[in-house]
Short mmCIF file of C-alpha atoms in Angstrom, two decimals:
data_model
loop_
_atom_site.label_atom_id
_atom_site.label_comp_id
_atom_site.label_asym_id
_atom_site.label_seq_id
_atom_site.Cartn_x
_atom_site.Cartn_y
_atom_site.Cartn_z
CA VAL L 75 89.13 184.68 180.50
CA PRO L 76 88.30 181.25 178.63
CA ARG L 77 91.20 178.84 178.20
CA ARG L 78 91.10 177.11 174.91
CA GLY L 79 94.60 176.11 174.76
CA LEU L 80 96.45 172.57 173.64
CA GLY L 81 96.28 171.68 176.82
CA ARG L 82 92.53 171.48 177.29
CA ALA L 83 92.34 170.00 173.57
CA ALA L 84 94.73 166.94 174.82
CA ALA L 85 92.98 166.31 177.76
CA ARG L 86 89.24 165.79 175.70
CA GLU L 87 90.92 163.63 173.41
CA ARG L 88 92.62 161.02 175.79
CA GLY L 89 88.62 160.98 177.24
CA ARG L 90 89.53 163.22 180.74
CA PRO L 91 86.92 165.37 181.30
CA CYS L 92 87.80 169.28 181.11
CA PRO L 93 88.60 170.93 184.89
CA ARG L 94 86.23 173.10 185.73
CA VAL L 95 86.49 175.72 189.03
CA THR L 96 82.98 176.08 191.13
CA ALA L 97 83.94 178.81 193.28
CA GLY L 98 86.70 180.98 194.35
CA LEU L 99 88.32 184.34 194.06
CA ILE L 100 89.24 183.68 190.00
CA PRO L 101 87.95 184.93 187.19
CA PRO L 102 84.63 182.47 185.58
CA ASP L 103 85.33 179.30 183.76
CA ALA L 104 84.34 178.57 180.55
CA THR L 105 84.03 174.52 180.00
CA LEU L 106 83.61 173.58 176.53
CA TYR L 107 80.93 171.55 175.80
CA PHE L 108 80.30 171.87 171.91
CA ASP L 109 82.85 173.48 169.46
CA PRO L 110 82.04 174.00 165.81
CA GLU L 111 83.85 172.23 163.41
CA ARG L 112 84.02 175.70 161.27
CA CYS L 113 85.31 178.99 163.49
CA ASN L 114 86.44 182.06 161.39
CA ARG L 115 85.90 184.61 164.15
CA THR L 116 85.29 184.44 167.91
CA VAL L 117 83.22 187.00 169.86
CA GLU L 118 85.22 190.29 171.15
CA ASN L 119 84.30 193.23 173.32
CA SER L 120 81.93 195.38 170.99
CA ASP L 121 80.24 192.59 169.40
CA PHE L 122 76.46 191.68 169.78
CA VAL L 123 75.39 189.00 170.62
CA ARG L 124 72.67 186.71 170.47
CA TYR L 125 72.69 183.61 172.99
CA HIS L 126 70.51 181.33 174.76
CA TYR L 127 71.04 180.46 178.50
CA ASN L 128 70.16 178.34 180.97
CA GLY L 129 71.03 180.01 184.67
CA THR L 130 71.61 177.81 187.93
CA LEU L 131 73.23 178.08 191.31
CA LEU L 132 76.05 175.75 192.12
CA ASP L 133 73.80 173.28 193.50
CA GLY L 134 71.27 172.93 190.31
CA THR L 135 68.68 175.39 191.08
CA PRO L 136 67.85 177.19 188.44
CA PHE L 137 67.20 181.05 188.10
CA ASP L 138 66.46 182.31 184.85
CA SER L 139 66.42 180.71 181.16
CA SER L 140 66.07 182.34 177.99
CA TYR L 141 64.16 179.14 176.92
CA SER L 142 61.17 180.12 178.61
CA LYS L 143 61.01 183.02 176.65
CA GLU L 144 61.11 181.57 173.81
CA SER L 145 63.84 183.95 172.66
CA THR L 146 67.85 184.75 172.73
CA TYR L 147 69.51 187.30 174.61
CA ASP L 148 70.59 189.84 172.80
CA THR L 149 73.33 192.47 174.21
CA TYR L 150 76.56 193.91 173.44
CA VAL L 151 79.97 192.53 175.22
CA GLY L 152 82.08 194.22 177.24
CA THR L 153 80.15 197.32 177.27
CA GLY L 154 78.41 197.17 180.94
CA TRP L 155 75.19 195.67 179.96
CA LEU L 156 75.93 192.35 181.64
CA ILE L 157 77.73 191.20 184.74
CA LYS L 158 81.20 191.27 184.39
CA GLY L 159 81.26 187.78 184.54
CA MET L 160 79.33 186.90 181.23
CA ASP L 161 81.17 189.64 179.45
CA GLN L 162 84.33 187.55 180.22
CA GLY L 163 82.66 184.24 179.78
CA LEU L 164 81.31 185.04 175.85
CA LEU L 165 84.86 186.48 174.80
CA GLY L 166 86.23 183.83 172.30
CA MET L 167 83.00 181.84 171.41
CA CYS L 168 82.30 180.93 167.84
CA ALA L 169 78.97 180.80 166.60
CA GLY L 170 77.08 177.72 167.56
CA GLU L 171 79.47 177.02 170.21
CA LYS L 172 78.18 175.37 173.68
CA ARG L 173 79.84 176.55 177.03
CA SER L 174 79.23 176.22 180.47
CA ILE L 175 80.47 179.30 182.62
CA VAL L 176 80.76 179.27 186.16
CA ILE L 177 80.74 182.47 187.74
CA PRO L 178 82.20 183.87 191.21
CA PRO L 179 80.16 186.01 193.42
CA PHE L 180 82.25 188.89 193.03
CA LEU L 181 82.01 189.23 189.29
CA ALA L 182 78.20 188.31 189.40
CA TYR L 183 75.58 189.72 192.22
CA GLY L 184 77.99 189.63 194.89
CA GLU L 185 77.32 190.18 198.74
CA LYS L 186 73.53 191.38 197.70
CA GLY L 187 72.33 188.61 195.17
CA TYR L 188 69.40 189.67 193.27
CA GLY L 189 65.87 189.69 194.22
CA THR L 190 64.78 186.24 195.67
CA VAL L 191 66.18 183.70 193.39
CA ILE L 192 70.07 184.51 193.54
CA PRO L 193 71.06 184.59 197.25
CA PRO L 194 73.89 186.81 198.31
CA GLN L 195 77.79 185.28 197.88
CA ALA L 196 76.29 183.22 195.03
CA SER L 197 78.47 181.78 192.33
CA LEU L 198 76.58 181.20 189.30
CA VAL L 199 76.49 178.65 186.62
CA PHE L 200 75.26 179.80 182.85
CA SER L 201 75.09 176.78 180.38
CA VAL L 202 75.15 178.88 177.02
CA LEU L 203 74.67 178.47 173.30
CA LEU L 204 75.74 181.15 170.82
CA VAL L 205 73.34 181.56 168.22
CA ASP L 206 75.11 184.59 166.42
CA PHE L 207 77.03 187.77 166.62
CA HIS L 208 78.43 190.60 164.66
CA ASN L 209 80.05 194.01 165.28
CA PRO L 210 78.13 197.40 163.93
CA LYS L 211 81.22 198.32 162.21
CA ASP L 212 80.79 194.70 160.08
CA GLY L 213 80.70 194.71 155.93
CA VAL L 214 79.74 191.59 154.19
CA PHE L 215 82.11 188.86 154.85
CA LEU L 216 82.93 186.67 151.33
CA GLU L 217 84.03 183.05 151.61
CA HIS L 218 84.53 181.68 147.63
CA LEU L 219 83.75 178.44 147.86
CA GLU L 220 84.32 177.78 143.84
CA VAL L 221 85.67 179.78 141.35
CA PRO L 222 85.42 178.79 137.87
CA ALA L 223 89.30 178.74 135.67
CA SER L 224 87.91 181.02 133.29
CA CYS L 225 86.06 183.78 133.98
CA ARG L 226 85.49 185.87 130.90
CA ARG L 227 84.15 188.56 133.06
CA LYS L 228 82.53 189.18 136.19
CA ALA L 229 79.08 190.95 137.69
CA VAL L 230 78.90 194.53 137.77
CA THR L 231 76.29 197.18 139.20
CA GLY L 232 73.25 197.16 136.53
CA ASP L 233 73.79 193.18 135.62
CA PHE L 234 70.99 191.19 135.64
CA VAL L 235 71.99 188.05 137.91
CA ARG L 236 70.04 184.16 138.24
CA TYR L 237 71.46 182.33 140.77
CA HIS L 238 70.21 179.71 143.22
CA TYR L 239 71.24 180.02 147.07
CA ASN L 240 70.77 178.22 150.36
CA GLY L 241 69.99 180.58 153.53
CA THR L 242 70.87 179.72 157.13
CA LEU L 243 70.99 181.37 160.46
CA MET L 244 74.37 181.29 161.89
CA ASP L 245 73.68 178.56 164.46
CA GLY L 246 73.09 176.33 160.89
CA THR L 247 68.93 176.84 161.41
CA LEU L 248 68.04 176.53 157.55
CA PHE L 249 65.48 179.68 156.67
CA ASP L 250 65.20 179.36 152.99
CA SER L 251 65.72 175.51 151.51
CA ARG L 252 64.22 172.88 149.47
CA HIS L 253 64.72 171.05 152.94
CA ALA L 254 62.27 171.03 155.93
CA PRO L 255 64.00 173.46 157.97
CA ARG L 256 65.92 172.13 160.53
CA ARG L 257 68.29 173.11 163.34
CA ALA L 258 71.93 172.10 163.11
CA THR L 259 75.14 172.08 164.85
CA SER L 260 77.53 174.29 162.15
CA PRO L 261 76.66 175.97 159.27
CA ARG L 262 75.39 173.38 156.22
CA PRO L 263 78.15 172.65 154.58
CA TRP L 264 78.33 173.54 150.69
CA GLY L 265 78.81 169.96 149.32
CA SER L 266 75.56 169.15 150.30
CA LEU L 267 73.39 171.40 148.73
CA PRO L 268 71.25 170.50 146.19
CA ILE L 269 71.82 171.36 142.99
CA PRO L 270 68.68 172.26 140.46
CA SER L 271 67.97 171.15 137.13
CA CYS L 272 67.09 172.35 133.97
CA ALA L 273 64.75 171.26 131.64
CA GLY L 274 64.34 169.30 127.95
CA GLY L 275 66.38 166.26 126.75
CA GLY L 276 68.90 167.77 124.53
CA ARG L 277 66.72 167.26 121.34
CA HIS L 278 66.89 169.59 118.62
CA PRO L 279 65.01 170.31 115.53
CA ALA L 280 65.97 168.92 111.99
CA ALA L 281 65.62 172.10 110.36
CA ARG L 282 64.63 175.92 110.85
CA ARG L 283 64.62 179.24 109.52
CA VAL L 284 67.26 181.65 111.27
CA GLY L 285 64.66 184.55 112.67
CA GLU L 286 61.56 182.87 114.32
CA SER L 287 63.07 181.32 117.44
CA ARG L 288 60.32 180.38 120.06
CA ALA L 289 59.28 176.85 121.06
CA GLU L 290 55.71 175.95 120.55
CA GLY L 291 53.61 175.23 123.73
CA GLY L 292 56.63 176.75 126.09
CA GLY L 293 56.28 176.07 129.43
CA GLU L 294 55.11 179.28 131.84
CA ASP L 295 58.05 181.25 133.07
CA GLY L 296 60.34 178.85 131.37
CA ASP L 297 59.61 175.95 133.67
CA ARG L 298 61.94 173.26 133.94
CA HIS L 299 62.02 169.51 133.50
CA ASP L 300 64.23 166.94 134.57
CA ALA L 301 67.00 166.97 131.91
CA ARG L 302 70.38 165.55 130.89
CA SER L 303 73.62 167.04 132.36
CA GLY L 304 76.02 168.73 129.77
CA ALA L 305 75.41 169.68 126.47
CA ALA L 306 73.66 167.70 123.97
CA GLU L 307 75.10 165.96 120.96
CA ARG L 308 76.26 167.39 117.72
CA GLN L 309 73.21 167.72 115.67
CA LYS L 310 73.57 165.73 112.64
CA THR L 311 70.89 167.19 110.10
CA PRO L 312 71.94 170.78 109.40
CA VAL L 313 69.30 173.48 110.34
CA ALA L 314 67.68 175.40 107.79
CA ALA L 315 67.38 179.01 108.06
CA SER L 316 66.92 182.14 106.17
CA LEU L 317 68.71 185.34 107.58
CA GLY L 318 67.94 188.54 108.24
CA LYS L 319 64.16 187.37 109.41
CA GLY L 320 64.48 187.78 112.92
CA ARG L 321 62.15 189.42 115.44
CA SER L 322 62.33 190.42 118.92
CA PRO L 323 61.62 188.21 122.23
CA ALA L 324 58.14 188.60 122.96
CA GLY L 325 58.90 190.30 126.33
CA SER L 326 61.71 192.95 126.92
CA GLU L 327 63.41 193.02 130.54
CA GLN L 328 62.25 195.94 132.33
CA ALA L 329 63.58 196.96 136.55
CA PRO L 330 61.88 194.89 138.68
CA GLU L 331 59.31 196.68 141.07
CA GLN L 332 60.24 196.96 144.62
CA GLY L 333 58.71 194.21 146.92
CA THR L 334 58.10 192.18 143.87
CA VAL L 335 60.62 189.18 142.69
CA PRO L 336 62.34 190.61 139.42
CA GLY L 337 60.94 189.56 136.29
CA ARG L 338 58.07 187.27 138.18
CA GLY L 339 55.35 189.97 139.10
CA GLU L 340 54.28 188.19 142.28
CA ALA L 341 53.08 191.30 144.68
CA GLY L 342 53.93 191.07 148.63
CA VAL L 343 57.79 189.97 148.25
CA PRO L 344 60.10 191.32 150.96
CA ARG L 345 63.08 192.53 149.12
CA LEU L 346 65.27 189.54 149.55
CA GLY L 347 62.64 187.56 147.26
CA CYS L 348 60.62 185.51 149.88
CA PRO L 349 57.51 185.56 151.17
CA ALA L 350 57.53 187.33 154.65
CA THR L 351 55.24 184.46 156.07
CA GLY L 352 57.24 181.31 155.07
CA PHE L 353 60.43 181.25 153.21
CA SER L 354 58.92 177.60 151.70
CA ARG L 355 59.12 178.85 147.95
CA CYS L 356 62.21 180.31 146.76
CA SER L 357 65.44 179.12 144.89
CA TYR L 358 66.31 175.80 145.73
CA SER L 359 62.84 174.55 146.81
CA ARG L 360 61.09 176.59 144.23
CA ASN L 361 63.48 174.70 141.73
CA HIS L 362 63.85 178.00 139.94
CA THR L 363 66.91 180.66 140.12
CA TYR L 364 66.16 183.88 142.24
CA ASP L 365 66.39 186.47 139.04
CA THR L 366 67.29 190.36 140.46
CA TYR L 367 69.86 193.19 139.59
CA ILE L 368 72.56 193.52 141.46
CA GLY L 369 72.96 197.10 142.51
CA LYS L 370 69.76 198.64 142.54
CA GLY L 371 68.32 198.25 145.64
CA TYR L 372 66.29 195.45 144.79
CA ILE L 373 67.63 192.82 146.99
CA ILE L 374 69.02 193.49 150.89
CA PRO L 375 72.45 195.71 150.81
CA GLY L 376 73.83 192.64 152.23
CA MET L 377 72.99 191.03 148.88
CA ASP L 378 73.57 193.84 146.31
CA GLN L 379 77.28 193.67 147.50
CA GLY L 380 77.74 190.38 147.85
CA LEU L 381 77.07 189.45 144.57
CA GLN L 382 79.42 192.04 143.37
CA GLY L 383 82.35 190.05 140.83
CA VAL L 384 80.98 187.04 140.65
CA CYS L 385 81.32 184.61 137.77
CA VAL L 386 79.28 182.48 135.92
CA GLY L 387 79.32 179.14 137.79
CA GLU L 388 80.84 180.56 140.79
CA ARG L 389 79.96 178.80 144.13
CA ARG L 390 79.87 182.07 146.72
CA ARG L 391 79.38 182.00 150.69
CA VAL L 392 78.11 185.52 151.50
CA VAL L 393 77.85 186.53 155.36
CA VAL L 394 75.47 189.45 156.07
CA PRO L 395 75.37 191.06 159.42
CA PRO L 396 71.76 192.34 159.88
CA HIS L 397 72.37 196.16 159.48
CA LEU L 398 72.69 195.05 155.92
CA ALA L 399 69.80 192.24 156.19
CA TYR L 400 66.73 192.86 158.28
CA GLY L 401 68.39 194.88 160.97
CA GLU L 402 66.39 194.88 164.44
CA ASN L 403 62.94 193.73 163.62
CA GLY L 404 64.10 190.55 161.30
CA ALA L 405 61.30 189.52 158.46
CA GLY L 406 58.36 186.74 159.25
CA ASP L 407 58.75 184.13 161.71
CA LYS L 408 62.03 182.26 160.17
CA ILE L 409 64.71 185.52 160.27
CA PRO L 410 64.92 186.65 163.91
CA GLY L 411 65.52 190.30 164.79
CA SER L 412 69.29 191.43 164.71
CA ALA L 413 70.16 187.91 162.89
CA VAL L 414 73.29 187.57 160.76
CA LEU L 415 72.41 185.63 157.36
CA ILE L 416 74.59 182.79 155.40
CA PHE L 417 73.53 182.35 152.01
CA ASP L 418 75.57 179.63 149.91
CA VAL L 419 75.09 180.88 146.30
CA HIS L 420 75.75 179.47 142.85
CA ILE L 421 75.36 181.72 139.99
CA ILE L 422 73.94 180.39 136.81
CA ASP L 423 74.47 183.43 134.65
CA PHE L 424 74.44 186.87 134.13
CA HIS L 425 74.08 189.53 131.74
CA ASN L 426 73.55 193.43 131.10
CA PRO L 427 70.36 194.85 129.42
CA ALA L 428 72.80 196.66 126.81
CA ASP L 429 75.00 193.63 126.13
CA PRO L 430 74.76 192.82 122.53
CA VAL L 431 75.49 189.19 120.91
CA GLU L 432 79.41 188.23 121.67
CA ILE L 433 81.04 186.32 119.04
CA GLU L 434 83.62 184.07 119.00
CA THR L 435 85.54 182.44 115.76
CA VAL L 436 86.59 179.15 116.42
CA HIS L 437 87.34 178.59 112.67
CA ARG L 438 87.49 179.99 109.64
CA PRO L 439 88.59 178.53 107.03
CA GLU L 440 91.22 180.13 104.30
CA GLY L 441 90.10 181.77 100.91
CA CYS L 442 87.09 182.90 102.22
CA ASN L 443 85.01 185.24 99.69
CA VAL L 444 81.65 184.58 100.19
CA THR L 445 79.89 185.30 103.83
CA THR L 446 76.39 185.31 104.48
CA ARG L 447 74.15 188.54 104.93
CA ASN L 448 70.45 189.28 105.05
CA ARG L 449 68.23 187.80 103.73
CA ASP L 450 70.41 184.87 102.83
CA PHE L 451 69.19 181.12 103.24
CA VAL L 452 71.64 179.15 105.21
CA ARG L 453 72.30 175.44 106.53
CA TYR L 454 74.16 175.17 110.05
CA HIS L 455 74.79 172.52 112.82
CA TYR L 456 74.24 173.50 116.14
CA ASN L 457 74.47 172.81 120.08
CA CYS L 458 72.50 174.86 122.25
CA SER L 459 73.19 174.83 126.22
CA LEU L 460 72.73 177.10 129.24
CA LEU L 461 75.76 178.83 130.56
CA ASP L 462 75.42 176.33 133.26
CA GLY L 463 76.13 173.51 131.02
CA LEU L 464 72.91 172.36 130.68
CA ALA L 465 71.22 171.70 127.30
CA PRO L 466 67.47 173.10 126.97
CA GLY L 467 66.16 170.48 124.98
CA TRP L 468 63.84 172.60 122.33
CA GLN L 469 60.37 170.23 121.01
CA GLY L 470 58.13 170.50 118.35
CA LEU L 471 59.44 173.69 116.25
CA HIS L 472 58.50 173.43 112.66
CA GLN L 473 60.93 173.54 109.73
CA GLY L 474 60.81 177.00 107.91
CA GLY L 475 60.39 178.98 111.09
CA ARG L 476 62.17 182.22 111.90
CA VAL L 477 65.36 181.98 114.63
CA ILE L 478 65.77 184.42 117.60
CA GLU L 479 66.98 188.04 116.92
CA GLY L 480 70.66 187.26 118.51
CA LEU L 481 70.94 183.99 116.88
CA ASN L 482 70.23 185.67 113.25
CA SER L 483 72.79 188.52 114.07
CA GLY L 484 75.16 185.85 114.77
CA LEU L 485 74.91 183.77 111.55
CA LEU L 486 75.99 186.73 109.23
CA ASP L 487 79.47 187.45 107.67
CA MET L 488 79.98 183.65 108.20
CA CYS L 489 81.73 181.93 105.54
CA VAL L 490 80.69 177.80 104.86
CA GLY L 491 82.88 175.51 107.21
CA GLU L 492 83.01 178.41 109.58
CA ARG L 493 82.74 177.58 113.68
CA ARG L 494 81.46 180.27 115.77
CA VAL L 495 80.51 180.16 119.65
CA LEU L 496 77.77 182.93 120.20
CA ILE L 497 76.36 184.15 123.65
CA VAL L 498 72.79 185.17 123.29
CA PRO L 499 71.64 187.74 125.98
CA PRO L 500 67.64 187.01 126.84
CA HIS L 501 66.91 190.38 125.20
CA LEU L 502 68.21 188.73 122.12
CA GLY L 503 67.00 185.52 123.03
CA HIS L 504 63.78 184.30 124.77
CA GLY L 505 63.36 187.26 127.17
CA GLU L 506 61.54 187.19 130.61
CA SER L 507 59.12 184.33 129.50
CA GLY L 508 61.90 181.55 128.48
CA ALA L 509 60.55 179.05 126.31
CA ARG L 510 60.39 175.29 126.61
CA GLY L 511 63.41 173.87 128.27
CA VAL L 512 64.82 177.81 128.48
CA PRO L 513 64.06 179.44 131.86
CA GLY L 514 62.93 183.31 131.76
CA SER L 515 65.92 185.47 131.01
CA ALA L 516 68.09 182.75 130.88
CA VAL L 517 71.53 183.99 128.53
CA LEU L 518 71.81 180.86 125.78
CA ARG L 519 75.20 179.47 124.23
CA PHE L 520 75.17 178.24 120.95
CA GLU L 521 77.76 176.36 119.20
CA VAL L 522 77.26 176.80 115.26
CA GLU L 523 78.51 175.83 111.73
CA LEU L 524 77.72 177.02 108.94
CA VAL L 525 77.32 174.06 106.14
CA SER L 526 75.71 175.85 103.50
CA LEU L 527 74.15 179.16 102.11
CA GLU L 528 72.21 180.39 98.93
CA GLU L 529 72.30 184.10 97.98
CA GLY L 530 68.62 185.53 98.89
CA VAL L 531 66.44 188.32 97.28
CA PRO L 532 65.53 191.80 98.33
CA GLU L 533 62.74 191.92 100.72
CA GLY L 534 59.52 191.63 99.20
CA TYR L 535 60.75 189.84 96.03
CA LEU L 536 60.34 186.02 95.15
CA PHE L 537 61.95 186.07 92.13
CA VAL L 538 64.50 188.01 90.71
CA TRP L 539 66.63 188.11 87.40
CA HIS L 540 70.21 187.99 87.41
CA GLY L 541 70.12 190.32 84.51
CA GLU L 542 67.02 191.93 82.50
CA PRO L 543 64.14 190.32 82.30
CA PRO L 544 62.85 189.05 78.87
CA ALA L 545 61.56 192.04 76.51
CA SER L 546 58.30 190.30 75.30
CA LEU L 547 57.70 188.36 79.25
CA TYR L 548 54.15 187.23 78.28
CA GLU L 549 54.92 185.89 75.06
CA GLU L 550 57.38 184.20 76.59
CA MET L 551 55.99 182.95 79.55
CA ASP L 552 52.71 181.54 77.36
CA LEU L 553 54.13 178.48 76.26
CA ASN L 554 51.54 177.13 73.76
CA LYS L 555 50.67 180.56 72.68
CA ASP L 556 46.76 180.21 73.66
CA GLY L 557 46.66 183.91 75.06
CA GLU L 558 46.56 182.62 78.91
CA ILE L 559 49.24 181.60 81.59
CA PRO L 560 47.56 178.94 83.66
CA ALA L 561 49.92 177.58 86.66
CA GLY L 562 51.48 174.61 85.07
CA GLU L 563 52.75 176.78 82.52
CA PHE L 564 54.02 179.57 85.07
CA SER L 565 55.57 177.45 86.84
CA ALA L 566 57.31 175.68 83.91
CA PHE L 567 58.71 178.82 83.17
CA ILE L 568 60.17 180.20 86.40
CA LYS L 569 61.94 176.87 86.47
CA SER L 570 63.62 177.08 83.04
CA GLN L 571 64.72 180.32 84.43
CA VAL L 572 66.57 179.19 87.44
CA ALA L 573 67.65 176.15 85.63
CA GLU L 574 69.30 178.19 82.66
CA GLY L 575 70.84 180.22 85.35
CA LYS L 576 68.96 183.53 84.27
CA GLY L 577 66.74 183.85 87.99
CA ARG L 578 66.95 182.54 91.12
CA LEU L 579 63.84 182.00 93.61
CA MET L 580 63.75 183.18 97.24
CA PRO L 581 65.36 180.38 99.15
CA SER L 582 63.62 178.36 100.53
CA SER L 583 63.01 174.46 101.28
CA ASP L 584 59.84 174.23 99.30
CA PRO L 585 60.33 175.84 96.20
CA GLU L 586 56.85 174.61 94.79
CA LYS L 587 55.10 176.54 97.44
CA VAL L 588 57.35 179.91 96.59
CA ILE L 589 55.94 179.42 92.78
CA ALA L 590 52.59 179.24 93.63
CA ASP L 591 53.06 181.91 95.52
CA MET L 592 54.00 183.89 92.86
CA PHE L 593 51.20 182.27 90.49
CA ARG L 594 48.79 183.58 93.23
CA ASN L 595 49.96 187.05 93.30
CA GLN L 596 49.81 188.02 89.36
CA ASP L 597 46.44 185.86 88.89
CA ARG L 598 44.49 189.06 89.90
CA ASN L 599 41.21 187.90 89.97
CA GLN L 600 42.30 184.10 91.19
CA ASP L 601 40.21 182.71 88.37
CA GLY L 602 43.30 180.14 87.98
CA LYS L 603 44.95 181.67 84.68
CA ILE L 604 47.41 185.14 84.37
CA THR L 605 46.41 187.03 81.51
CA ALA L 606 48.32 190.19 79.77
CA GLU L 607 47.25 192.86 81.65
CA GLU L 608 47.30 190.41 85.19
CA LEU L 609 50.93 189.95 84.81
CA LYS L 610 53.06 193.00 86.18
CA LEU L 611 56.72 192.95 87.11
CA LYS L 612 57.24 194.08 90.92
CA SER L 613 59.10 197.11 90.17
CA ASP L 614 55.85 198.34 87.96
CA GLU L 615 53.69 197.43 90.94
CA ASP L 616 55.61 199.57 92.96
CA GLN L 617 56.09 202.50 90.68
CA GLU L 618 52.10 202.04 90.23
CA LYS L 619 51.77 202.44 94.31
CA ILE L 620 54.09 205.92 94.44
CA HIS L 621 51.44 207.49 91.60
CA GLU L 622 48.72 205.98 93.51
CA GLU L 623 49.85 207.73 96.90
CA LEU L 624 51.13 210.87 95.01
#
């Protein structure tokens, strides 16, 4: 049995070679040439091992090598598939470990030898590199590398998760990374993983209307650009918005089809989400998260299990045995058959398609009696970020546009001076397509403070009276009494009604435009003036429509 005690370590530290037994009636000796920095588990009987070896006689004559076959030797340990000396010599090894195992003849091929390459009574020397190993009874092994102090919710089956990952084999070979694949002496440490950046520079629009949300010229699939880290500074110019005019995002999330990257629609992709012929365009290498539902069978079973219970921002190592990954066949030319896979995962965000907007009231003024309602016009400060803390940095939004549905509902029932934090899921935000600086299927975080509100008007109205309208409306509107009302007279009359507190216009950042729209609606023949026959209240127009329908 390999000896790996304090005595050996001390000898190596003093610079003396470890003892090697080359022959005799004793168990095989294992000289440790390389000990991985991390070893969570060692080989035991009934484990399935994958290793490379060079086999020689004591005089150095080679008789066999796995390297010449360009594949590992794969077998069970301690079940009789190997010569007894190898069964014993492999015990206690770590993945990535190198050993020289010297086996006496009675634990090898004894008096008969083997063919013409191994003579009778030959001691054998095997230089072994253990690539990986697992047990058929193994489940997924989790290592929590970094868990946020605050975790408001953990992912469960049915949630849609966006995450970055690096994938390595157990000996440290990278099979999926932004870096070119290389062979390492030990699994890649988490500290060296590349961290992706999100797009945008944190600039916010000066004004907008709640309800219309999308940035003009949004990148394809929410492509990222270089960005500042952390949230943008608080916007100094309040945003103007009209409540109750939100619209659904252009895309609604649907379950991804088997064999495609969920939400991306690429064909010919295996269940992990990487091309079967290269694994070169995934996660960090693509500067794009991998987006999928968990617990639904869209990814390998090991990852379906390994992502359960994650928090936003968590970094986790998921070790997946082959029977929960790609099995005996492997995948493409990067993942060998029966390979154990190690995924270093960084959770960007997750949500459930049934999630509503999450509202946290940070401050609500005392004596709040007036709150926002549908169709009110509001001005508010806001900061927006992704859940990983990066600022989307929308650009090019026009003043007076509507906002996303989630922000629209999150601004309802607010008092002037109230501050809230809103968590908006993508189906109430920018959907699968995202927007400029906002990745597809991203959860958004808004910090909002209500600056002012103006009472709105009912849907379909541009102006309403607070009481009854004038009994002789046309005569009062015809200021010069010439029997017709041009645009100037119409505008002057409406403004006087507002100034005297008798009525109110639909809230807008441009009242003149609202009045102009009202005049065009009343000037039925578009001759630049309103006659007594043309002037009608909206209630009268609605009644006429009812009669027409009847």
